[in-house]
PDB file of C-alpha atoms in Angstrom:
ATOM      1  CA  ASN A   1       0.000   0.000   0.000  1.00 63.00           C
ATOM      2  CA  PRO A   2       1.727   3.234  -1.110  1.00 74.00           C
ATOM      3  CA  ASN A   3      -0.312   5.255   1.367  1.00 86.00           C
ATOM      4  CA  THR A   4       0.920   3.933   4.692  1.00 91.00           C
ATOM      5  CA  ALA A   5       1.477   6.397   7.513  1.00 90.00           C
ATOM      6  CA  ALA A   6       5.237   5.910   7.221  1.00 87.00           C
ATOM      7  CA  GLN A   7       5.196   6.617   3.484  1.00 89.00           C
ATOM      8  CA  GLN A   8       3.035   9.688   3.947  1.00 87.00           C
ATOM      9  CA  ALA A   9       5.415  10.942   6.632  1.00 85.00           C
ATOM     10  CA  GLN A  10       8.416  10.400   4.339  1.00 86.00           C
ATOM     11  CA  ARG A  11       6.690  12.259   1.485  1.00 88.00           C
ATOM     12  CA  GLY A  12       5.988  15.117   3.907  1.00 85.00           C
ATOM     13  CA  LYS A  13       9.670  15.265   4.897  1.00 85.00           C
ATOM     14  CA  MET A  14      10.726  15.249   1.251  1.00 89.00           C
ATOM     15  CA  SER A  15       8.258  17.990   0.351  1.00 87.00           C
ATOM     16  CA  ALA A  16       9.434  20.210   3.227  1.00 85.00           C
ATOM     17  CA  ALA A  17      13.124  19.597   2.400  1.00 88.00           C
ATOM     18  CA  VAL A  18      12.576  20.377  -1.293  1.00 90.00           C
ATOM     19  CA  LYS A  19      10.734  23.618  -0.486  1.00 88.00           C
ATOM     20  CA  PHE A  20      13.503  24.641   1.897  1.00 88.00           C
ATOM     21  CA  ALA A  21      16.274  23.757  -0.577  1.00 92.00           C
ATOM     22  CA  GLN A  22      14.598  25.663  -3.398  1.00 93.00           C
ATOM     23  CA  SER A  23      14.664  28.842  -1.321  1.00 92.00           C
ATOM     24  CA  ILE A  24      18.495  28.715  -1.072  1.00 94.00           C
ATOM     25  CA  LEU A  25      19.335  26.892  -4.320  1.00 94.00           C
ATOM     26  CA  ALA A  26      20.595  29.756  -6.504  1.00 93.00           C
ATOM     27  CA  GLY A  27      22.377  31.763  -3.816  1.00 94.00           C
ATOM     28  CA  VAL A  28      23.930  29.044  -1.639  1.00 96.00           C
ATOM     29  CA  LEU A  29      23.717  25.480  -2.935  1.00 96.00           C
ATOM     30  CA  ILE A  30      24.793  26.024  -6.546  1.00 95.00           C
ATOM     31  CA  PRO A  31      27.764  28.358  -5.963  1.00 96.00           C
ATOM     32  CA  PHE A  32      29.018  27.096  -2.580  1.00 96.00           C
ATOM     33  CA  VAL A  33      28.076  23.397  -2.394  1.00 96.00           C
ATOM     34  CA  SER A  34      27.825  21.983  -5.925  1.00 95.00           C
ATOM     35  CA  PRO A  35      31.507  22.584  -6.822  1.00 94.00           C
ATOM     36  CA  PHE A  36      32.580  20.164  -4.063  1.00 94.00           C
ATOM     37  CA  GLN A  37      30.162  17.324  -4.769  1.00 93.00           C
ATOM     38  CA  LYS A  38      31.580  14.614  -6.990  1.00 91.00           C
ATOM     39  CA  LYS A  39      28.573  12.319  -7.299  1.00 94.00           C
ATOM     40  CA  MET A  40      25.599  14.636  -6.840  1.00 95.00           C
ATOM     41  CA  SER A  41      24.470  18.223  -7.074  1.00 96.00           C
ATOM     42  CA  GLY A  42      24.573  20.592  -4.110  1.00 96.00           C
ATOM     43  CA  TYR A  43      20.777  20.436  -4.076  1.00 96.00           C
ATOM     44  CA  ASN A  44      20.768  16.632  -3.751  1.00 96.00           C
ATOM     45  CA  TRP A  45      23.540  16.799  -1.127  1.00 96.00           C
ATOM     46  CA  PHE A  46      21.452  19.220   0.922  1.00 95.00           C
ATOM     47  CA  ILE A  47      18.365  16.973   0.712  1.00 94.00           C
ATOM     48  CA  LYS A  48      20.422  13.921   1.720  1.00 94.00           C
ATOM     49  CA  GLN A  49      21.977  15.727   4.706  1.00 92.00           C
ATOM     50  CA  ASN A  50      18.756  17.266   5.988  1.00 91.00           C
ATOM     51  CA  ILE A  51      15.680  15.272   4.948  1.00 89.00           C
ATOM     52  CA  GLY A  52      15.212  13.875   8.443  1.00 83.00           C
ATOM     53  CA  LYS A  53      15.662  17.293  10.061  1.00 83.00           C
ATOM     54  CA  ILE A  54      13.183  19.425   8.131  1.00 79.00           C
ATOM     55  CA  THR A  55       9.454  19.063   8.519  1.00 69.00           C
ATOM     56  CA  ALA A  56       6.696  21.610   8.422  1.00 54.00           C
ATOM     57  CA  LYS A  57       6.752  21.909  12.230  1.00 56.00           C
ATOM     58  CA  SER A  58      10.192  20.773  13.335  1.00 57.00           C
ATOM     59  CA  ASN A  59      12.970  22.305  15.346  1.00 57.00           C
ATOM     60  CA  ALA A  60      15.359  22.342  12.395  1.00 68.00           C
ATOM     61  CA  VAL A  61      18.366  23.904  14.104  1.00 71.00           C
ATOM     62  CA  ASP A  62      21.203  21.542  13.138  1.00 80.00           C
ATOM     63  CA  LEU A  63      20.944  21.805   9.366  1.00 88.00           C
ATOM     64  CA  ARG A  64      23.960  21.336   7.083  1.00 92.00           C
ATOM     65  CA  PHE A  65      24.202  23.976   4.375  1.00 93.00           C
ATOM     66  CA  THR A  66      27.886  23.816   3.465  1.00 95.00           C
ATOM     67  CA  SER A  67      30.824  21.473   3.929  1.00 93.00           C
ATOM     68  CA  GLY A  68      34.449  22.411   3.420  1.00 94.00           C
ATOM     69  CA  THR A  69      37.856  22.915   4.974  1.00 95.00           C
ATOM     70  CA  LEU A  70      38.022  26.647   5.761  1.00 96.00           C
ATOM     71  CA  ALA A  71      38.089  27.603   9.437  1.00 96.00           C
ATOM     72  CA  LEU A  72      34.660  27.912  11.022  1.00 95.00           C
ATOM     73  CA  PRO A  73      33.402  31.466  11.372  1.00 96.00           C
ATOM     74  CA  THR A  74      32.043  32.803  14.634  1.00 96.00           C
ATOM     75  CA  GLY A  75      29.480  35.493  15.160  1.00 95.00           C
ATOM     76  CA  GLU A  76      26.532  36.973  16.912  1.00 95.00           C
ATOM     77  CA  ALA A  77      23.066  38.218  16.129  1.00 93.00           C
ATOM     78  CA  THR A  78      22.327  41.746  17.292  1.00 92.00           C
ATOM     79  CA  GLY A  79      19.402  44.098  17.164  1.00 90.00           C
ATOM     80  CA  SER A  80      15.703  43.578  17.592  1.00 84.00           C
ATOM     81  CA  SER A  81      13.380  41.363  15.581  1.00 80.00           C
ATOM     82  CA  GLY A  82      12.451  44.424  13.511  1.00 85.00           C
ATOM     83  CA  ALA A  83      16.044  45.278  12.563  1.00 91.00           C
ATOM     84  CA  MET A  84      18.296  42.248  12.945  1.00 95.00           C
ATOM     85  CA  SER A  85      21.935  42.068  11.876  1.00 95.00           C
ATOM     86  CA  LEU A  86      24.543  39.337  12.055  1.00 96.00           C
ATOM     87  CA  THR A  87      28.222  39.990  12.696  1.00 96.00           C
ATOM     88  CA  VAL A  88      30.420  37.212  11.321  1.00 97.00           C
ATOM     89  CA  ASN A  89      34.101  36.886  12.261  1.00 97.00           C
ATOM     90  CA  PHE A  90      36.375  34.786  10.071  1.00 97.00           C
ATOM     91  CA  GLU A  91      39.914  34.086   8.947  1.00 95.00           C
ATOM     92  CA  ASN A  92      40.571  35.936   5.683  1.00 95.00           C
ATOM     93  CA  VAL A  93      42.798  33.661   3.598  1.00 94.00           C
ATOM     94  CA  ALA A  94      42.266  35.390   0.254  1.00 92.00           C
ATOM     95  CA  ASN A  95      45.265  36.241  -1.870  1.00 90.00           C
ATOM     96  CA  THR A  96      43.918  39.298  -3.681  1.00 84.00           C
ATOM     97  CA  ALA A  97      46.918  39.370  -6.042  1.00 82.00           C
ATOM     98  CA  ASP A  98      45.665  36.060  -7.465  1.00 86.00           C
ATOM     99  CA  GLY A  99      42.099  37.352  -7.846  1.00 89.00           C
ATOM    100  CA  GLU A 100      40.842  35.617  -4.712  1.00 93.00           C
ATOM    101  CA  LYS A 101      38.226  37.073  -2.394  1.00 93.00           C
ATOM    102  CA  MET A 102      36.300  35.974   0.654  1.00 95.00           C
ATOM    103  CA  VAL A 103      32.528  35.749   0.641  1.00 96.00           C
ATOM    104  CA  VAL A 104      30.537  35.731   3.875  1.00 97.00           C
ATOM    105  CA  GLY A 105      27.129  34.083   3.814  1.00 96.00           C
ATOM    106  CA  VAL A 106      24.267  33.989   6.273  1.00 96.00           C
ATOM    107  CA  ILE A 107      21.123  31.891   6.194  1.00 94.00           C
ATOM    108  CA  TRP A 108      18.137  32.410   8.431  1.00 93.00           C
ATOM    109  CA  TYR A 109      14.796  30.689   8.879  1.00 89.00           C
ATOM    110  CA  ASP A 110      12.091  29.947  11.419  1.00 87.00           C
ATOM    111  CA  VAL A 111      12.517  26.563  13.131  1.00 82.00           C
ATOM    112  CA  ASN A 112       8.744  26.183  13.013  1.00 79.00           C
ATOM    113  CA  GLY A 113       8.759  25.895   9.226  1.00 75.00           C
ATOM    114  CA  GLY A 114       8.600  28.105   6.184  1.00 73.00           C
ATOM    115  CA  ASP A 115      11.137  29.473   3.757  1.00 79.00           C
ATOM    116  CA  ALA A 116      14.809  30.083   4.346  1.00 88.00           C
ATOM    117  CA  TYR A 117      16.502  33.338   3.422  1.00 94.00           C
ATOM    118  CA  TYR A 118      20.113  34.119   2.659  1.00 96.00           C
ATOM    119  CA  LYS A 119      22.481  36.951   1.949  1.00 96.00           C
ATOM    120  CA  THR A 120      26.088  36.861   0.799  1.00 96.00           C
ATOM    121  CA  VAL A 121      28.586  39.727   0.780  1.00 95.00           C
ATOM    122  CA  GLU A 122      32.187  40.059  -0.328  1.00 94.00           C
ATOM    123  CA  ALA A 123      34.842  40.895   2.238  1.00 93.00           C
ATOM    124  CA  GLU A 124      37.506  43.412   1.314  1.00 89.00           C
ATOM    125  CA  ALA A 125      41.179  42.471   1.530  1.00 87.00           C
ATOM    126  CA  GLY A 126      42.332  42.073   5.122  1.00 91.00           C
ATOM    127  CA  VAL A 127      38.826  42.293   6.584  1.00 94.00           C
ATOM    128  CA  THR A 128      38.066  39.603   9.191  1.00 96.00           C
ATOM    129  CA  SER A 129      34.598  40.681  10.314  1.00 96.00           C
ATOM    130  CA  LYS A 130      31.448  41.607   8.411  1.00 96.00           C
ATOM    131  CA  THR A 131      28.117  42.831   9.722  1.00 96.00           C
ATOM    132  CA  ILE A 132      25.230  41.812   7.507  1.00 96.00           C
ATOM    133  CA  GLU A 133      21.879  43.535   7.857  1.00 95.00           C
ATOM    134  CA  ILE A 134      19.062  41.035   7.432  1.00 93.00           C
ATOM    135  CA  GLY A 135      16.207  43.292   8.434  1.00 91.00           C
ATOM    136  CA  ASP A 136      12.841  42.421   9.878  1.00 93.00           C
ATOM    137  CA  VAL A 137      12.423  38.888  11.249  1.00 93.00           C
ATOM    138  CA  SER A 138       9.419  39.715  13.454  1.00 92.00           C
ATOM    139  CA  ALA A 139       7.188  37.345  11.451  1.00 90.00           C
ATOM    140  CA  MET A 140       9.388  34.421  12.552  1.00 90.00           C
ATOM    141  CA  ALA A 141       8.408  32.850  15.866  1.00 87.00           C
ATOM    142  CA  GLU A 142      11.851  31.281  16.431  1.00 87.00           C
ATOM    143  CA  PRO A 143      14.469  32.528  13.967  1.00 90.00           C
ATOM    144  CA  VAL A 144      17.717  30.592  13.620  1.00 90.00           C
ATOM    145  CA  TYR A 145      20.866  32.023  12.019  1.00 93.00           C
ATOM    146  CA  HIS A 146      23.759  30.224  10.330  1.00 94.00           C
ATOM    147  CA  ALA A 147      26.943  31.610   8.795  1.00 96.00           C
ATOM    148  CA  PHE A 148      29.613  30.310   6.452  1.00 96.00           C
ATOM    149  CA  VAL A 149      32.591  31.733   4.578  1.00 97.00           C
ATOM    150  CA  ALA A 150      33.877  30.875   1.124  1.00 97.00           C
ATOM    151  CA  LEU A 151      37.029  31.516  -0.859  1.00 96.00           C
ATOM    152  CA  THR A 152      36.318  32.442  -4.466  1.00 94.00           C
ATOM    153  CA  LYS A 153      38.526  33.271  -7.417  1.00 91.00           C
ATOM    154  CA  THR A 154      37.657  35.543 -10.315  1.00 85.00           C
ATOM    155  CA  GLY A 155      36.286  33.551 -13.238  1.00 83.00           C
ATOM    156  CA  LEU A 156      36.325  30.220 -11.405  1.00 85.00           C
ATOM    157  CA  ALA A 157      33.976  28.263  -9.181  1.00 85.00           C
ATOM    158  CA  CYS A 158      34.217  28.541  -5.428  1.00 94.00           C
ATOM    159  CA  GLN A 159      37.667  27.361  -4.274  1.00 95.00           C
ATOM    160  CA  ASP A 160      36.796  26.338  -0.701  1.00 96.00           C
ATOM    161  CA  VAL A 161      34.106  26.871   1.894  1.00 96.00           C
ATOM    162  CA  SER A 162      33.682  26.402   5.629  1.00 96.00           C
ATOM    163  CA  ASN A 163      31.087  24.259   7.271  1.00 95.00           C
ATOM    164  CA  ASN A 164      28.149  26.375   8.324  1.00 94.00           C
ATOM    165  CA  VAL A 165      27.871  27.271  11.978  1.00 93.00           C
ATOM    166  CA  ARG A 166      24.862  28.352  13.990  1.00 91.00           C
ATOM    167  CA  ILE A 167      25.138  31.859  15.377  1.00 90.00           C
TER     168      ILE A 167
END
């Protein structure tokens, strides 16, 4: 019977994971995950890592967005729910003479379900901290914030990325 409770639950998990992944596909999964996956796309990697963690009403706090070898960033969320910002501290390993630059990314979402949001910004040479304004999160009952850093090179795919870390 293809309509057992277990199968319906699995289809619900898959649907929630797909919706979540689609909201970060273009800005996070394609540029910062896909280049490091040998046997699957960044999208499929994300689904595989997180299908059991995302449901419409779950506490999805330990999600994997990125996986790499750069040092983990640290950071903090500041402000009020109407004007939130995230300060991310990181090791800047970019060699600007070779066309390299650091990119700082943040992802935020409500653990109770719904879409994820992201923002990425470039870090200038020598900069080791970036504050990223994410704006109004007052519609989220329990917002969760994650950060990652990436090393990119002009004209090439992402060179390396950190694992994401919850802020």
